[in-house]
Amino acid sequence: MIIVYHFDDKITEVVSLENQKIKFDCTGTISAGLIRLADAFSDEKIVWCHSTYKEHLAVENIDTLLHHNKMMLSFRPKINNFFEDYIGYVEESLFINVNKKVSYPTWQMSSYVGVIHASVLNAINDKIVCDPDFDYYLNSMAKLCMPLGLLCYSEPHLLKSVETNDSPLIASSFTLFRFVKQHYKTRWVFLLALNLFLYERKILFYPFISALFSKRRINNKINLDGIVVQSSRAIIGTGTIDVIIPTIGRSSYLYDVLKDFSKQSVLPDKIIVVEQNPEPFSKTELDYIETENWPFEIRHVFTHQAGACSARNLALNQTTSEWVFLADDDNRFDSDLFKDIFKKIKRYGCNVVTTAYPQKGEGKLHRKVVQWSTFGAGNSFLKRIILQNVKFDLAFEFGYGEDSDFGMQLRNQGHDVLFLPEPSIMHLKAPVGGFRTKPQLRWYNETIQPKPSPTIMLYLISYKTKQQTLGYKTTLFFKYYKHQNIRNPFNYLKIFKKQWNQSVYWANELKKES
């Protein structure tokens, strides 16, 4: 392990894990210094730390935290981040609103303290400009490399304490606009300027113009595939697994799913099927659960209460194995699904994975293991111990976003969600079942219909920053203008505001009840 201390954009000291000084030419930028160190110590972890936090660096935690080589960790002991909340006007993803109490996935890295393996820096080398602004360089690296499989986290356990020792380093308006131009499509530079004017009453003409002359950074020359990933975490113990499946009106599809499970090279311990039929005098359609022999326990629950959220919660309460698979009743998969999933989980040392979930005829959109921006309630595997304090929120029942909400509950407890391109699960998108009995949601009879859906708004106000929500409002305005009948933009704006306010009202009502 090599530790780099820096101050005022310069490397001040380089030491080994044993705190022995290493002779090193400290001239030049900090980022260039890291590249040179990685070349000289190609098998080491490279740690950086601001000199004011030297006594707070938790060196003893680093080997445990950076448990495989394709990771990048950092921590900023401040409420805000380098780009502050303004970056939310540009990006809607969950990587913006960082929970600093736990290990949290984000590309927003910090110069205060961090660690990366030398093999990653050697793979990047000169493919990313060694910017004099160290914070800019770190954020640029993470932003470009996360889609390539570099797992990036805000990690509070890098420091023994998180007290603030100095004035926060904040990106200037010029730096913010430059970053947006270099890492997003050009239209987002215009949207950033528009949002800052609309919601902050700021006219940043010169940063906007200056950014337009910046060259976009791309990652197509960076290849991280050669970096060996083998987690040091002992993540799998007994390797037992329970499956939960909510189902409604899909008897034949569910039968095929159960047959797929019966052919697994690693069999599930138990499958919990929650069959829903809201008709008062209805009976089960799943007689084959009792009439056929199955190589695992099937716990069949029949209920007249419709709703995937309540069904999944009911099933989760009955799980007992080390792992849980959240499945759908119209999935199809190979016989080695569990075996291959456990191999990937062991390799990456993760508690939550979501698989590729293509429909028939669809190609693969993602080919690398990456930090996922959502969560799949029908194609995810989780360690049961982390489910003790999470559940599917009934406020999202019959709406949209219950799976995304569930994923955010996990992340806010320090459990990232990794996407696995292999093995994949086929999603048949069966034409029956689902919301066959349409619920009469309370806002259906309103004269002014909410836009967006109140459950989507509930997700926004629960997990997004204020700037992200307002940025979403702007893009929604432009997105739906061409899909409605009011051609006068001023009249449309009046209606849009009323629809937005209706959505906010009902979202808050749902939140109160939740």
XYZ file of C-alpha atoms in Angstrom:
514
model
C 0.000 0.000 0.000
C 1.331 3.426 -1.032
C -0.035 6.511 0.731
C 0.122 9.940 -0.916
C -0.402 13.051 1.207
C -1.130 16.294 -0.603
C -1.813 19.943 0.078
C -2.539 22.941 -2.120
C -2.610 20.886 -5.361
C 0.848 19.386 -4.666
C 2.053 16.051 -3.344
C 3.789 16.692 -0.037
C 4.762 13.187 1.055
C 4.708 9.570 -0.141
C 4.966 6.768 2.422
C 4.522 3.007 2.642
C 2.028 1.155 4.822
C 4.715 1.001 7.518
C 4.963 4.815 7.296
C 8.416 4.688 5.697
C 9.122 7.564 3.335
C 9.398 6.685 -0.356
C 11.703 8.719 -2.562
C 9.530 10.306 -5.196
C 9.584 13.348 -7.441
C 6.636 15.342 -6.085
C 6.642 17.976 -8.842
C 3.737 18.229 -11.245
C 0.064 17.605 -10.637
C -1.260 15.174 -8.052
C -3.029 13.147 -10.730
C 0.173 12.766 -12.774
C 1.956 11.724 -9.591
C -0.567 8.942 -9.006
C -0.038 7.661 -12.540
C 3.736 7.544 -12.030
C 3.343 5.783 -8.675
C 1.006 3.202 -10.200
C 3.588 2.448 -12.865
C 6.308 1.980 -10.228
C 4.121 -0.022 -7.789
C 1.790 -1.911 -10.113
C 0.559 -4.427 -7.507
C -0.225 -1.922 -4.759
C -3.212 0.011 -3.546
C -2.675 3.753 -4.050
C -4.143 5.887 -1.245
C -4.473 9.670 -1.345
C -5.186 11.866 1.665
C -5.324 15.615 2.238
C -2.675 16.595 4.764
C -5.256 18.052 7.152
C -6.811 14.590 7.511
C -3.562 12.693 7.996
C -4.317 11.788 11.609
C -7.849 10.690 10.691
C -6.909 8.272 7.898
C -8.150 4.766 8.821
C -5.346 2.824 7.159
C -6.352 -0.329 9.026
C -9.719 -0.411 7.196
C -8.496 -0.068 3.628
C -7.720 -3.707 2.811
C -11.194 -4.708 3.986
C -12.956 -1.861 2.181
C -11.155 -2.242 -1.161
C -11.853 -5.965 -1.310
C -11.083 -6.362 -5.022
C -9.042 -4.474 -7.589
C -11.755 -2.973 -9.789
C -12.941 -0.471 -7.176
C -12.453 3.194 -6.360
C -13.320 4.604 -2.946
C -13.237 8.133 -1.613
C -14.924 10.254 1.013
C -15.684 13.921 1.409
C -16.402 14.784 5.062
C -18.765 17.588 4.105
C -22.495 17.857 3.638
C -22.055 18.986 0.053
C -20.000 17.530 -2.792
C -17.467 19.122 -5.129
C -20.140 20.100 -7.684
C -22.694 20.862 -4.968
C -26.335 20.108 -5.764
C -26.332 22.002 -9.060
C -25.193 18.867 -10.899
C -28.704 17.554 -10.160
C -30.066 19.858 -12.864
C -28.176 17.676 -15.336
C -28.308 14.136 -13.954
C -31.359 12.373 -12.515
C -29.543 9.209 -11.399
C -29.291 7.898 -7.841
C -25.536 8.655 -7.876
C -26.164 12.347 -7.104
C -27.897 12.387 -3.711
C -25.126 10.646 -1.748
C -25.878 9.158 1.672
C -22.651 9.875 3.541
C -23.520 7.720 6.534
C -22.973 4.484 4.597
C -20.974 3.074 1.707
C -22.883 4.540 -1.239
C -22.458 4.148 -5.027
C -21.484 7.364 -6.795
C -19.065 8.759 -9.336
C -18.672 11.873 -7.154
C -15.177 11.341 -5.821
C -13.175 13.560 -3.476
C -9.578 14.660 -3.055
C -9.876 14.540 0.736
C -9.283 10.806 1.024
C -9.523 7.851 -1.329
C -7.984 4.660 -2.644
C -7.678 2.864 -5.967
C -5.640 -0.105 -7.140
C -2.618 0.645 -9.300
C -3.888 -1.685 -12.037
C -6.819 0.678 -12.679
C -4.553 3.709 -12.983
C -2.246 1.772 -15.305
C -5.207 0.847 -17.516
C -6.232 4.508 -17.670
C -2.723 5.984 -17.874
C -2.785 8.959 -20.272
C -6.280 8.270 -21.633
C -7.698 10.828 -19.193
C -6.013 14.234 -19.035
C -4.159 14.729 -15.726
C -6.054 17.857 -14.763
C -4.334 20.248 -12.298
C -7.568 20.249 -10.298
C -7.335 16.918 -8.457
C -11.046 16.839 -7.601
C -11.925 17.378 -11.240
C -9.614 14.561 -12.309
C -11.069 12.098 -9.784
C -14.660 12.925 -10.727
C -13.829 12.687 -14.409
C -12.157 9.304 -13.926
C -15.094 7.861 -12.008
C -17.683 9.309 -14.392
C -15.916 7.818 -17.419
C -15.031 4.467 -15.861
C -18.191 3.515 -13.965
C -19.918 2.412 -17.206
C -16.819 0.288 -17.929
C -17.163 -1.681 -14.701
C -15.199 0.372 -12.177
C -17.164 0.233 -8.919
C -17.051 3.642 -7.240
C -18.222 4.449 -3.718
C -18.399 7.197 -1.144
C -16.917 5.372 1.841
C -17.061 7.014 5.303
C -14.961 4.271 6.914
C -11.858 5.599 5.168
C -11.679 8.109 8.019
C -11.685 7.492 11.764
C -13.842 10.595 12.206
C -15.629 12.888 9.794
C -15.107 16.242 11.474
C -14.447 19.195 9.175
C -10.899 20.506 9.361
C -10.854 23.100 6.592
C -12.926 25.152 4.178
C -14.725 22.996 1.597
C -13.371 22.795 -1.948
C -16.215 23.755 -4.291
C -16.258 23.739 -8.084
C -16.637 27.148 -9.674
C -19.372 27.864 -12.186
C -16.797 27.600 -14.982
C -15.697 24.193 -13.680
C -19.284 22.954 -13.397
C -20.191 23.948 -16.962
C -16.928 22.530 -18.269
C -17.575 19.181 -16.562
C -21.077 18.994 -18.022
C -19.806 19.763 -21.532
C -17.009 17.172 -21.266
C -19.072 14.332 -19.791
C -22.672 14.777 -21.045
C -24.359 15.501 -24.342
C -24.116 19.164 -25.345
C -27.836 19.799 -24.837
C -27.315 19.429 -21.087
C -25.131 22.536 -21.060
C -28.109 24.505 -22.351
C -30.488 22.818 -19.895
C -28.132 23.568 -17.011
C -28.073 27.241 -17.949
C -31.858 27.274 -18.332
C -32.481 25.556 -14.978
C -30.079 27.846 -13.148
C -31.958 30.811 -14.576
C -35.434 29.416 -13.846
C -34.859 28.135 -10.325
C -31.775 29.961 -9.017
C -32.227 33.269 -10.878
C -28.629 33.024 -12.075
C -27.467 34.108 -15.516
C -24.040 32.486 -16.024
C -23.284 33.659 -19.534
C -19.486 33.470 -19.497
C -19.223 29.968 -17.905
C -21.813 28.780 -20.428
C -19.950 30.211 -23.440
C -16.580 29.042 -22.148
C -17.837 25.464 -21.732
C -18.916 25.242 -25.358
C -15.262 25.328 -26.399
C -14.326 22.374 -24.167
C -13.679 19.068 -25.869
C -15.848 16.164 -24.803
C -14.119 13.321 -22.977
C -14.917 9.773 -24.087
C -14.027 6.408 -22.620
C -13.868 4.217 -25.727
C -10.068 3.914 -25.495
C -10.118 2.797 -21.854
C -10.254 -0.951 -21.257
C -10.613 -2.302 -17.726
C -11.472 -5.866 -18.741
C -7.974 -7.133 -18.002
C -8.199 -6.241 -14.292
C -8.662 -9.383 -12.221
C -11.661 -9.304 -9.878
C -11.645 -11.661 -6.910
C -13.190 -10.358 -3.725
C -11.554 -11.106 -0.390
C -14.969 -11.075 1.311
C -16.463 -14.341 2.560
C -19.897 -13.525 1.208
C -21.422 -16.995 0.802
C -21.848 -19.385 3.721
C -24.406 -22.164 3.415
C -25.397 -21.133 -0.116
C -29.064 -21.934 0.521
C -31.720 -19.946 -1.281
C -35.464 -19.275 -1.087
C -37.543 -18.010 -4.005
C -40.564 -15.702 -3.772
C -43.075 -15.445 -6.625
C -46.236 -13.316 -6.630
C -48.708 -14.508 -9.263
C -52.138 -13.582 -10.595
C -53.873 -15.412 -13.432
C -50.752 -16.992 -14.934
C -51.112 -20.642 -14.009
C -49.442 -22.117 -17.107
C -46.537 -19.655 -17.013
C -45.906 -20.319 -13.336
C -45.872 -24.061 -14.026
C -43.043 -23.570 -16.540
C -41.140 -21.459 -14.009
C -41.439 -24.171 -11.344
C -40.237 -26.758 -13.864
C -37.178 -24.576 -14.570
C -36.457 -24.471 -10.841
C -36.774 -28.250 -10.592
C -33.974 -28.619 -13.161
C -31.507 -26.386 -11.303
C -28.080 -27.862 -10.600
C -28.349 -26.028 -7.259
C -31.903 -26.487 -6.038
C -33.742 -23.878 -3.988
C -34.677 -24.844 -0.451
C -38.128 -23.343 -0.665
C -40.361 -21.526 -3.151
C -43.018 -19.242 -1.725
C -45.856 -18.655 -4.183
C -48.360 -15.934 -3.296
C -51.383 -16.399 -5.538
C -53.713 -13.409 -5.732
C -57.274 -13.334 -6.978
C -59.442 -10.396 -5.827
C -62.714 -12.128 -6.810
C -64.547 -12.853 -3.497
C -65.424 -16.522 -4.157
C -62.436 -17.443 -6.314
C -60.256 -20.493 -5.651
C -56.734 -21.479 -6.517
C -55.754 -22.254 -10.105
C -52.516 -23.926 -9.026
C -53.621 -27.508 -8.312
C -50.378 -28.889 -9.761
C -48.510 -27.644 -6.680
C -50.217 -30.428 -4.710
C -50.737 -33.031 -7.432
C -47.135 -33.172 -8.673
C -43.931 -34.015 -6.856
C -41.371 -31.231 -6.559
C -37.725 -31.525 -5.392
C -38.162 -28.581 -3.009
C -40.747 -27.248 -0.612
C -43.446 -25.079 -2.173
C -45.284 -22.876 0.283
C -48.492 -21.800 -1.421
C -50.374 -18.761 -0.102
C -53.747 -17.864 -1.613
C -55.148 -14.387 -0.970
C -57.990 -12.215 -2.239
C -55.833 -9.127 -1.706
C -54.353 -7.962 -4.993
C -51.071 -6.099 -5.253
C -47.496 -7.138 -5.915
C -46.106 -5.096 -2.999
C -48.255 -6.771 -0.354
C -47.677 -10.192 -1.949
C -43.900 -9.817 -1.934
C -43.878 -8.558 1.657
C -45.976 -11.537 2.703
C -43.529 -13.898 1.012
C -40.403 -12.156 2.342
C -41.626 -12.701 5.899
C -41.557 -16.464 5.277
C -38.018 -16.756 3.943
C -35.429 -18.591 6.053
C -32.477 -19.376 3.764
C -29.217 -17.436 3.453
C -30.209 -15.956 0.072
C -33.479 -14.827 -1.500
C -34.402 -14.708 -5.183
C -37.145 -12.231 -6.111
C -38.753 -13.823 -9.164
C -41.677 -13.238 -11.511
C -44.215 -15.802 -12.656
C -43.255 -15.421 -16.323
C -39.475 -15.951 -16.142
C -37.457 -18.583 -17.989
C -33.825 -19.489 -17.280
C -31.134 -22.135 -17.692
C -30.466 -24.999 -15.287
C -27.256 -23.431 -13.949
C -28.805 -20.080 -13.002
C -28.180 -20.374 -9.248
C -24.769 -21.949 -9.702
C -23.596 -19.165 -12.011
C -25.137 -16.420 -9.867
C -23.306 -17.649 -6.767
C -20.025 -17.674 -8.699
C -20.494 -14.015 -9.611
C -21.582 -13.059 -6.106
C -18.504 -14.733 -4.628
C -16.240 -13.077 -7.183
C -17.563 -9.559 -6.563
C -18.347 -9.901 -2.848
C -21.766 -8.248 -3.158
C -25.006 -8.636 -1.214
C -27.396 -7.672 -4.035
C -27.352 -8.453 -7.755
C -29.842 -7.849 -10.536
C -29.544 -9.904 -13.710
C -30.029 -9.006 -17.342
C -33.752 -9.327 -18.059
C -34.305 -9.359 -21.833
C -37.581 -10.033 -23.572
C -37.763 -12.327 -26.590
C -35.807 -10.937 -29.507
C -34.010 -8.299 -27.449
C -30.245 -8.012 -27.586
C -27.977 -7.198 -24.683
C -27.811 -3.503 -23.878
C -25.092 -3.898 -21.216
C -22.178 -6.321 -21.345
C -20.276 -5.424 -18.179
C -20.851 -5.847 -14.465
C -21.733 -2.325 -13.342
C -23.410 -0.463 -10.508
C -27.060 -0.498 -11.468
C -29.226 2.615 -11.531
C -32.429 0.767 -10.669
C -33.569 -2.543 -9.156
C -35.447 -5.516 -10.561
C -38.198 -6.932 -8.362
C -38.466 -9.985 -10.624
C -34.811 -10.765 -11.310
C -32.738 -9.960 -8.211
C -30.805 -11.993 -5.644
C -30.220 -10.710 -2.116
C -28.666 -11.913 1.104
C -31.575 -12.396 3.473
C -29.878 -10.765 6.466
C -29.994 -7.359 4.764
C -33.771 -7.589 4.310
C -34.599 -7.185 7.988
C -35.287 -3.446 7.738
C -36.647 -3.138 4.191
C -39.999 -3.890 2.602
C -42.001 -3.017 -0.489
C -43.737 0.266 0.273
C -47.514 -0.087 -0.098
C -47.691 3.570 -1.122
C -46.484 2.387 -4.546
C -49.113 -0.369 -4.850
C -50.762 -0.402 -8.292
C -48.489 2.437 -9.379
C -44.918 2.637 -10.588
C -41.631 2.669 -8.761
C -41.992 0.076 -5.996
C -38.936 -1.818 -7.209
C -36.840 1.351 -7.519
C -37.938 2.375 -4.020
C -36.959 -1.038 -2.646
C -33.526 -0.706 -4.251
C -33.036 2.716 -2.694
C -33.911 1.365 0.734
C -31.111 -1.168 0.279
C -28.582 1.415 -0.918
C -29.357 3.751 1.948
C -28.406 0.935 4.292
C -25.056 0.535 2.539
C -25.869 -2.272 0.072
C -25.087 -1.548 -3.560
C -26.934 -3.230 -6.442
C -24.720 -4.758 -9.131
C -25.968 -5.591 -12.617
C -24.896 -8.959 -14.048
C -25.038 -9.312 -17.851
C -24.588 -13.073 -17.391
C -26.421 -15.233 -16.525
C -29.582 -13.641 -17.890
C -33.243 -14.355 -17.188
C -35.779 -14.282 -20.006
C -38.835 -12.149 -19.268
C -41.792 -13.392 -21.297
C -44.012 -10.390 -20.482
C -47.039 -12.666 -20.339
C -50.199 -11.031 -21.742
C -52.367 -12.093 -18.803
C -52.174 -11.303 -15.103
C -50.712 -8.096 -13.798
C -53.242 -5.314 -13.218
C -56.194 -7.235 -14.677
C -58.518 -5.752 -12.055
C -57.766 -2.090 -12.442
C -57.749 -0.308 -9.073
C -59.687 2.924 -8.744
C -56.957 5.232 -7.529
C -58.218 8.319 -5.753
C -56.952 10.872 -8.249
C -58.602 9.199 -11.254
C -61.683 11.382 -10.897
C -59.805 14.654 -10.489
C -60.516 17.313 -13.098
C -56.813 18.123 -13.296
C -54.943 14.835 -13.619
C -51.537 14.688 -11.887
C -48.420 14.662 -14.051
C -46.213 12.767 -13.462
C -47.886 9.848 -11.697
C -48.043 10.511 -7.925
C -45.990 7.360 -7.257
C -43.244 8.658 -9.535
C -43.406 11.990 -7.728
C -43.243 10.144 -4.398
C -40.033 8.480 -5.535
C -38.602 11.835 -6.640
C -39.304 13.656 -3.378
C -38.116 10.669 -1.338
C -34.742 10.110 -2.973
C -33.796 12.968 -5.277
C -32.308 16.350 -4.474
C -34.392 19.471 -4.954
C -32.391 20.284 -8.082
C -32.928 16.816 -9.541
C -36.684 17.111 -9.063
C -36.777 20.566 -10.649
C -34.568 19.384 -13.510
C -36.973 16.499 -14.076
C -39.814 19.043 -14.135
C -38.111 20.987 -16.925
C -37.430 17.939 -19.098
C -40.961 16.623 -18.508
C -42.368 19.947 -19.713
C -40.517 19.694 -23.031
C -41.018 15.948 -23.380
C -44.804 16.016 -23.190
C -45.466 19.269 -25.005
C -45.675 17.493 -28.381
C -47.964 14.770 -26.981
C -50.818 17.022 -25.848
C -53.393 19.111 -27.669
C -52.647 22.600 -26.312
C -50.444 24.313 -28.886
C -50.161 27.649 -27.115
C -47.049 27.192 -24.903
C -48.245 29.705 -22.295
C -51.595 27.983 -21.874
C -49.815 24.633 -21.744
C -47.489 25.980 -19.040
C -50.465 26.968 -16.868
C -52.019 23.507 -17.186
C -48.657 21.793 -16.662
C -48.094 23.674 -13.391
C -51.512 22.615 -12.118
C -50.839 18.996 -13.080
C -47.434 19.094 -11.380
C -48.938 20.568 -8.192
C -51.617 17.872 -8.202
C -48.898 15.231 -8.410
C -46.988 16.811 -5.515
C -50.179 16.919 -3.425
C -51.051 13.259 -3.945
C -47.432 12.154 -3.497
C -47.372 13.838 -0.098
C -50.680 12.175 0.771
C -49.191 8.793 -0.129
C -46.104 9.586 1.906
C -48.180 10.454 4.984
C -50.083 7.189 4.754
C -46.897 5.214 4.161
